Amino acid sequence: MAKVTKDMIIADVLRMDRATAPIFMRHGLHCLGCPASSMESIADAAMVHGLDVDALINDLNEYFVSKGE
């Protein structure tokens, strides 16, 4: 099963499954195509944007669980 962690790069998660984009956006990360997304960890992006990284990680992992991955 795919497991998303805080230290993963945003673009890597998007490559795992593009359907994760709405989850990132729902949590306030709207610039998924910006250069930073290809080198910025989820934790760093959440900190910069003042987001709850644990809630985001939880939602991403729940998505992968629901897919059976």
mmCIF file of N, CA, C and O in Angstrom:
data_model
loop_
_atom_site.group_PDB
_atom_site.id
_atom_site.type_symbol
_atom_site.label_atom_id
_atom_site.label_comp_id
_atom_site.label_asym_id
_atom_site.label_seq_id
_atom_site.Cartn_x
_atom_site.Cartn_y
_atom_site.Cartn_z
ATOM 1 N N MET A 1 0.844 -1.185 0.000
ATOM 2 C CA MET A 1 0.000 0.000 0.000
ATOM 3 C C MET A 1 0.885 1.242 0.000
ATOM 4 O O MET A 1 1.887 1.304 0.696
ATOM 5 N N ALA A 2 0.512 2.234 -0.793
ATOM 6 C CA ALA A 2 1.235 3.507 -0.834
ATOM 7 C C ALA A 2 1.055 4.212 0.501
ATOM 8 O O ALA A 2 -0.028 4.211 1.077
ATOM 9 N N LYS A 3 2.133 4.792 0.996
ATOM 10 C CA LYS A 3 2.070 5.527 2.251
ATOM 11 C C LYS A 3 2.747 6.872 2.030
ATOM 12 O O LYS A 3 3.891 6.937 1.597
ATOM 13 N N VAL A 4 2.023 7.918 2.323
ATOM 14 C CA VAL A 4 2.537 9.277 2.171
ATOM 15 C C VAL A 4 3.075 9.731 3.521
ATOM 16 O O VAL A 4 2.442 9.522 4.558
ATOM 17 N N THR A 5 4.262 10.355 3.485
ATOM 18 C CA THR A 5 4.874 10.887 4.702
ATOM 19 C C THR A 5 5.161 12.371 4.517
ATOM 20 O O THR A 5 5.207 12.877 3.396
ATOM 21 N N LYS A 6 5.368 13.057 5.621
ATOM 22 C CA LYS A 6 5.594 14.505 5.610
ATOM 23 C C LYS A 6 6.829 14.907 4.817
ATOM 24 O O LYS A 6 6.882 16.004 4.268
ATOM 25 N N ASP A 7 7.823 14.037 4.776
ATOM 26 C CA ASP A 7 9.075 14.397 4.111
ATOM 27 C C ASP A 7 9.053 14.137 2.602
ATOM 28 O O ASP A 7 10.008 14.463 1.910
ATOM 29 N N MET A 8 7.956 13.602 2.096
ATOM 30 C CA MET A 8 7.854 13.347 0.655
ATOM 31 C C MET A 8 7.706 14.659 -0.113
ATOM 32 O O MET A 8 7.129 15.624 0.393
ATOM 33 N N ILE A 9 8.208 14.651 -1.334
ATOM 34 C CA ILE A 9 8.105 15.808 -2.220
ATOM 35 C C ILE A 9 6.707 15.820 -2.844
ATOM 36 O O ILE A 9 6.194 14.771 -3.252
ATOM 37 N N ILE A 10 6.097 16.976 -2.906
ATOM 38 C CA ILE A 10 4.730 17.110 -3.423
ATOM 39 C C ILE A 10 4.603 16.486 -4.809
ATOM 40 O O ILE A 10 3.681 15.710 -5.075
ATOM 41 N N ALA A 11 5.530 16.811 -5.706
ATOM 42 C CA ALA A 11 5.463 16.298 -7.082
ATOM 43 C C ALA A 11 5.533 14.778 -7.123
ATOM 44 O O ALA A 11 4.928 14.148 -7.992
ATOM 45 N N ASP A 12 6.273 14.176 -6.188
ATOM 46 C CA ASP A 12 6.369 12.709 -6.150
ATOM 47 C C ASP A 12 5.022 12.080 -5.807
ATOM 48 O O ASP A 12 4.645 11.056 -6.371
ATOM 49 N N VAL A 13 4.302 12.696 -4.890
ATOM 50 C CA VAL A 13 2.965 12.186 -4.535
ATOM 51 C C VAL A 13 2.028 12.347 -5.729
ATOM 52 O O VAL A 13 1.257 11.433 -6.041
ATOM 53 N N LEU A 14 2.116 13.471 -6.407
ATOM 54 C CA LEU A 14 1.283 13.679 -7.596
ATOM 55 C C LEU A 14 1.605 12.663 -8.688
ATOM 56 O O LEU A 14 0.707 12.211 -9.396
ATOM 57 N N ARG A 15 2.881 12.283 -8.806
ATOM 58 C CA ARG A 15 3.252 11.257 -9.782
ATOM 59 C C ARG A 15 2.701 9.886 -9.375
ATOM 60 O O ARG A 15 2.398 9.070 -10.241
ATOM 61 N N MET A 16 2.601 9.637 -8.088
ATOM 62 C CA MET A 16 2.028 8.372 -7.616
ATOM 63 C C MET A 16 0.572 8.259 -8.080
ATOM 64 O O MET A 16 0.124 7.188 -8.469
ATOM 65 N N ASP A 17 -0.142 9.391 -8.008
ATOM 66 C CA ASP A 17 -1.550 9.412 -8.416
ATOM 67 C C ASP A 17 -1.985 10.860 -8.572
ATOM 68 O O ASP A 17 -2.068 11.597 -7.581
ATOM 69 N N ARG A 18 -2.269 11.262 -9.796
ATOM 70 C CA ARG A 18 -2.682 12.642 -10.076
ATOM 71 C C ARG A 18 -3.993 12.998 -9.376
ATOM 72 O O ARG A 18 -4.283 14.174 -9.172
ATOM 73 N N ALA A 19 -4.774 12.007 -9.014
ATOM 74 C CA ALA A 19 -6.047 12.269 -8.333
ATOM 75 C C ALA A 19 -5.846 12.808 -6.922
ATOM 76 O O ALA A 19 -6.816 13.181 -6.265
ATOM 77 N N THR A 20 -4.599 12.888 -6.452
ATOM 78 C CA THR A 20 -4.344 13.491 -5.137
ATOM 79 C C THR A 20 -4.380 15.022 -5.211
ATOM 80 O O THR A 20 -4.469 15.676 -4.174
ATOM 81 N N ALA A 21 -4.329 15.585 -6.413
ATOM 82 C CA ALA A 21 -4.316 17.046 -6.565
ATOM 83 C C ALA A 21 -5.470 17.731 -5.836
ATOM 84 O O ALA A 21 -5.238 18.711 -5.117
ATOM 85 N N PRO A 22 -6.719 17.259 -5.968
ATOM 86 C CA PRO A 22 -7.801 17.927 -5.244
ATOM 87 C C PRO A 22 -7.636 17.873 -3.718
ATOM 88 O O PRO A 22 -8.093 18.786 -3.022
ATOM 89 N N ILE A 23 -6.970 16.851 -3.220
ATOM 90 C CA ILE A 23 -6.737 16.760 -1.775
ATOM 91 C C ILE A 23 -5.780 17.862 -1.347
ATOM 92 O O ILE A 23 -6.029 18.566 -0.364
ATOM 93 N N PHE A 24 -4.682 18.017 -2.084
ATOM 94 C CA PHE A 24 -3.748 19.114 -1.786
ATOM 95 C C PHE A 24 -4.472 20.452 -1.858
ATOM 96 O O PHE A 24 -4.323 21.304 -0.975
ATOM 97 N N MET A 25 -5.265 20.645 -2.891
ATOM 98 C CA MET A 25 -5.961 21.918 -3.082
ATOM 99 C C MET A 25 -6.982 22.181 -1.980
ATOM 100 O O MET A 25 -7.104 23.314 -1.501
ATOM 101 N N ARG A 26 -7.678 21.150 -1.575
ATOM 102 C CA ARG A 26 -8.670 21.296 -0.497
ATOM 103 C C ARG A 26 -8.006 21.758 0.800
ATOM 104 O O ARG A 26 -8.614 22.436 1.624
ATOM 105 N N HIS A 27 -6.748 21.392 0.970
ATOM 106 C CA HIS A 27 -6.010 21.778 2.175
ATOM 107 C C HIS A 27 -5.273 23.102 2.026
ATOM 108 O O HIS A 27 -4.581 23.523 2.946
ATOM 109 N N GLY A 28 -5.389 23.756 0.869
ATOM 110 C CA GLY A 28 -4.801 25.075 0.700
ATOM 111 C C GLY A 28 -3.521 25.120 -0.111
ATOM 112 O O GLY A 28 -2.894 26.175 -0.199
ATOM 113 N N LEU A 29 -3.094 23.998 -0.685
ATOM 114 C CA LEU A 29 -1.916 23.990 -1.548
ATOM 115 C C LEU A 29 -2.392 24.028 -2.994
ATOM 116 O O LEU A 29 -2.678 23.001 -3.598
ATOM 117 N N HIS A 30 -2.496 25.224 -3.533
ATOM 118 C CA HIS A 30 -3.068 25.418 -4.858
ATOM 119 C C HIS A 30 -2.029 25.486 -5.974
ATOM 120 O O HIS A 30 -2.366 25.333 -7.132
ATOM 121 N N CYS A 31 -0.797 25.717 -5.653
ATOM 122 C CA CYS A 31 0.241 25.912 -6.678
ATOM 123 C C CYS A 31 0.979 24.601 -6.947
ATOM 124 O O CYS A 31 2.203 24.517 -6.807
ATOM 125 N N LEU A 32 0.264 23.599 -7.335
ATOM 126 C CA LEU A 32 0.859 22.273 -7.531
ATOM 127 C C LEU A 32 1.780 22.220 -8.738
ATOM 128 O O LEU A 32 2.631 21.338 -8.822
ATOM 129 N N GLY A 33 1.640 23.142 -9.657
ATOM 130 C CA GLY A 33 2.493 23.162 -10.831
ATOM 131 C C GLY A 33 3.688 24.090 -10.699
ATOM 132 O O GLY A 33 4.506 24.173 -11.603
ATOM 133 N N CYS A 34 3.810 24.780 -9.581
ATOM 134 C CA CYS A 34 4.915 25.724 -9.417
ATOM 135 C C CYS A 34 6.219 24.957 -9.204
ATOM 136 O O CYS A 34 6.220 23.814 -8.775
ATOM 137 N N PRO A 35 7.344 25.585 -9.525
ATOM 138 C CA PRO A 35 8.642 24.907 -9.389
ATOM 139 C C PRO A 35 8.912 24.373 -7.986
ATOM 140 O O PRO A 35 9.550 23.341 -7.828
ATOM 141 N N ALA A 36 8.426 25.048 -6.965
ATOM 142 C CA ALA A 36 8.680 24.599 -5.591
ATOM 143 C C ALA A 36 8.090 23.216 -5.328
ATOM 144 O O ALA A 36 8.637 22.445 -4.541
ATOM 145 N N SER A 37 6.998 22.876 -5.998
ATOM 146 C CA SER A 37 6.359 21.586 -5.730
ATOM 147 C C SER A 37 7.232 20.409 -6.144
ATOM 148 O O SER A 37 7.042 19.298 -5.657
ATOM 149 N N SER A 38 8.203 20.662 -6.998
ATOM 150 C CA SER A 38 9.078 19.571 -7.430
ATOM 151 C C SER A 38 10.286 19.398 -6.517
ATOM 152 O O SER A 38 11.060 18.463 -6.689
ATOM 153 N N MET A 39 10.433 20.278 -5.535
ATOM 154 C CA MET A 39 11.568 20.144 -4.619
ATOM 155 C C MET A 39 11.190 20.386 -3.159
ATOM 156 O O MET A 39 12.018 20.250 -2.280
ATOM 157 N N GLU A 40 9.942 20.719 -2.910
ATOM 158 C CA GLU A 40 9.510 21.067 -1.560
ATOM 159 C C GLU A 40 8.774 19.892 -0.924
ATOM 160 O O GLU A 40 7.908 19.283 -1.544
ATOM 161 N N SER A 41 9.130 19.593 0.319
ATOM 162 C CA SER A 41 8.429 18.515 1.020
ATOM 163 C C SER A 41 7.028 18.991 1.413
ATOM 164 O O SER A 41 6.754 20.197 1.479
ATOM 165 N N ILE A 42 6.173 18.041 1.676
ATOM 166 C CA ILE A 42 4.816 18.370 2.121
ATOM 167 C C ILE A 42 4.889 19.162 3.419
ATOM 168 O O ILE A 42 4.171 20.153 3.594
ATOM 169 N N ALA A 43 5.775 18.760 4.329
ATOM 170 C CA ALA A 43 5.905 19.460 5.616
ATOM 171 C C ALA A 43 6.347 20.904 5.420
ATOM 172 O O ALA A 43 5.803 21.813 6.059
ATOM 173 N N ASP A 44 7.316 21.123 4.529
ATOM 174 C CA ASP A 44 7.791 22.488 4.288
ATOM 175 C C ASP A 44 6.698 23.360 3.680
ATOM 176 O O ASP A 44 6.501 24.500 4.082
ATOM 177 N N ALA A 45 5.974 22.814 2.708
ATOM 178 C CA ALA A 45 4.894 23.566 2.070
ATOM 179 C C ALA A 45 3.801 23.900 3.078
ATOM 180 O O ALA A 45 3.285 25.019 3.095
ATOM 181 N N ALA A 46 3.464 22.939 3.918
ATOM 182 C CA ALA A 46 2.429 23.175 4.932
ATOM 183 C C ALA A 46 2.873 24.263 5.904
ATOM 184 O O ALA A 46 2.073 25.133 6.275
ATOM 185 N N MET A 47 4.139 24.242 6.291
ATOM 186 C CA MET A 47 4.649 25.251 7.220
ATOM 187 C C MET A 47 4.586 26.647 6.588
ATOM 188 O O MET A 47 4.113 27.594 7.215
ATOM 189 N N VAL A 48 5.037 26.762 5.345
ATOM 190 C CA VAL A 48 5.048 28.053 4.651
ATOM 191 C C VAL A 48 3.638 28.616 4.523
ATOM 192 O O VAL A 48 3.421 29.814 4.659
ATOM 193 N N HIS A 49 2.669 27.732 4.281
ATOM 194 C CA HIS A 49 1.293 28.171 4.067
ATOM 195 C C HIS A 49 0.437 28.130 5.331
ATOM 196 O O HIS A 49 -0.751 28.434 5.277
ATOM 197 N N GLY A 50 1.040 27.753 6.457
ATOM 198 C CA GLY A 50 0.312 27.716 7.732
ATOM 199 C C GLY A 50 -0.790 26.673 7.763
ATOM 200 O O GLY A 50 -1.861 26.920 8.318
ATOM 201 N N LEU A 51 -0.510 25.499 7.187
ATOM 202 C CA LEU A 51 -1.515 24.439 7.092
ATOM 203 C C LEU A 51 -1.257 23.331 8.099
ATOM 204 O O LEU A 51 -0.132 23.153 8.576
ATOM 205 N N ASP A 52 -2.278 22.562 8.382
ATOM 206 C CA ASP A 52 -2.181 21.412 9.276
ATOM 207 C C ASP A 52 -1.657 20.221 8.481
ATOM 208 O O ASP A 52 -2.410 19.544 7.782
ATOM 209 N N VAL A 53 -0.351 19.980 8.581
ATOM 210 C CA VAL A 53 0.277 18.918 7.794
ATOM 211 C C VAL A 53 -0.265 17.540 8.162
ATOM 212 O O VAL A 53 -0.415 16.680 7.303
ATOM 213 N N ASP A 54 -0.584 17.333 9.440
ATOM 214 C CA ASP A 54 -1.084 16.018 9.851
ATOM 215 C C ASP A 54 -2.433 15.704 9.212
ATOM 216 O O ASP A 54 -2.674 14.574 8.793
ATOM 217 N N ALA A 55 -3.294 16.699 9.121
ATOM 218 C CA ALA A 55 -4.601 16.494 8.482
ATOM 219 C C ALA A 55 -4.429 16.192 7.001
ATOM 220 O O ALA A 55 -5.105 15.313 6.448
ATOM 221 N N LEU A 56 -3.515 16.891 6.348
ATOM 222 C CA LEU A 56 -3.252 16.664 4.925
ATOM 223 C C LEU A 56 -2.713 15.255 4.698
ATOM 224 O O LEU A 56 -3.206 14.524 3.834
ATOM 225 N N ILE A 57 -1.720 14.862 5.476
ATOM 226 C CA ILE A 57 -1.138 13.517 5.345
ATOM 227 C C ILE A 57 -2.198 12.460 5.597
ATOM 228 O O ILE A 57 -2.292 11.461 4.874
ATOM 229 N N ASN A 58 -3.014 12.676 6.600
ATOM 230 C CA ASN A 58 -4.089 11.726 6.909
ATOM 231 C C ASN A 58 -5.042 11.574 5.728
ATOM 232 O O ASN A 58 -5.390 10.451 5.339
ATOM 233 N N ASP A 59 -5.451 12.680 5.132
ATOM 234 C CA ASP A 59 -6.378 12.617 3.994
ATOM 235 C C ASP A 59 -5.737 11.940 2.784
ATOM 236 O O ASP A 59 -6.394 11.163 2.087
ATOM 237 N N LEU A 60 -4.468 12.224 2.543
ATOM 238 C CA LEU A 60 -3.778 11.573 1.426
ATOM 239 C C LEU A 60 -3.698 10.063 1.637
ATOM 240 O O LEU A 60 -3.991 9.276 0.736
ATOM 241 N N ASN A 61 -3.336 9.658 2.842
ATOM 242 C CA ASN A 61 -3.240 8.227 3.125
ATOM 243 C C ASN A 61 -4.602 7.546 3.119
ATOM 244 O O ASN A 61 -4.721 6.413 2.657
ATOM 245 N N GLU A 62 -5.633 8.230 3.589
ATOM 246 C CA GLU A 62 -6.987 7.661 3.514
ATOM 247 C C GLU A 62 -7.388 7.452 2.065
ATOM 248 O O GLU A 62 -8.040 6.462 1.736
ATOM 249 N N TYR A 63 -6.997 8.357 1.183
ATOM 250 C CA TYR A 63 -7.294 8.203 -0.235
ATOM 251 C C TYR A 63 -6.655 6.921 -0.778
ATOM 252 O O TYR A 63 -7.306 6.128 -1.454
ATOM 253 N N PHE A 64 -5.373 6.719 -0.472
ATOM 254 C CA PHE A 64 -4.688 5.528 -0.980
ATOM 255 C C PHE A 64 -5.267 4.243 -0.378
ATOM 256 O O PHE A 64 -5.378 3.232 -1.065
ATOM 257 N N VAL A 65 -5.657 4.296 0.886
ATOM 258 C CA VAL A 65 -6.290 3.136 1.515
ATOM 259 C C VAL A 65 -7.606 2.821 0.809
ATOM 260 O O VAL A 65 -7.917 1.660 0.521
ATOM 261 N N SER A 66 -8.369 3.851 0.483
ATOM 262 C CA SER A 66 -9.663 3.637 -0.161
ATOM 263 C C SER A 66 -9.506 3.027 -1.556
ATOM 264 O O SER A 66 -10.402 2.351 -2.042
ATOM 265 N N LYS A 67 -8.352 3.265 -2.174
ATOM 266 C CA LYS A 67 -8.067 2.678 -3.483
ATOM 267 C C LYS A 67 -7.557 1.243 -3.361
ATOM 268 O O LYS A 67 -7.432 0.559 -4.367
ATOM 269 N N GLY A 68 -7.230 0.846 -2.146
ATOM 270 C CA GLY A 68 -6.705 -0.495 -1.936
ATOM 271 C C GLY A 68 -5.235 -0.614 -2.261
ATOM 272 O O GLY A 68 -4.737 -1.697 -2.513
ATOM 273 N N GLU A 69 -4.532 0.508 -2.263
ATOM 274 C CA GLU A 69 -3.085 0.472 -2.566
ATOM 275 C C GLU A 69 -2.285 0.450 -1.298
ATOM 276 O O GLU A 69 -2.548 1.025 -0.342
#
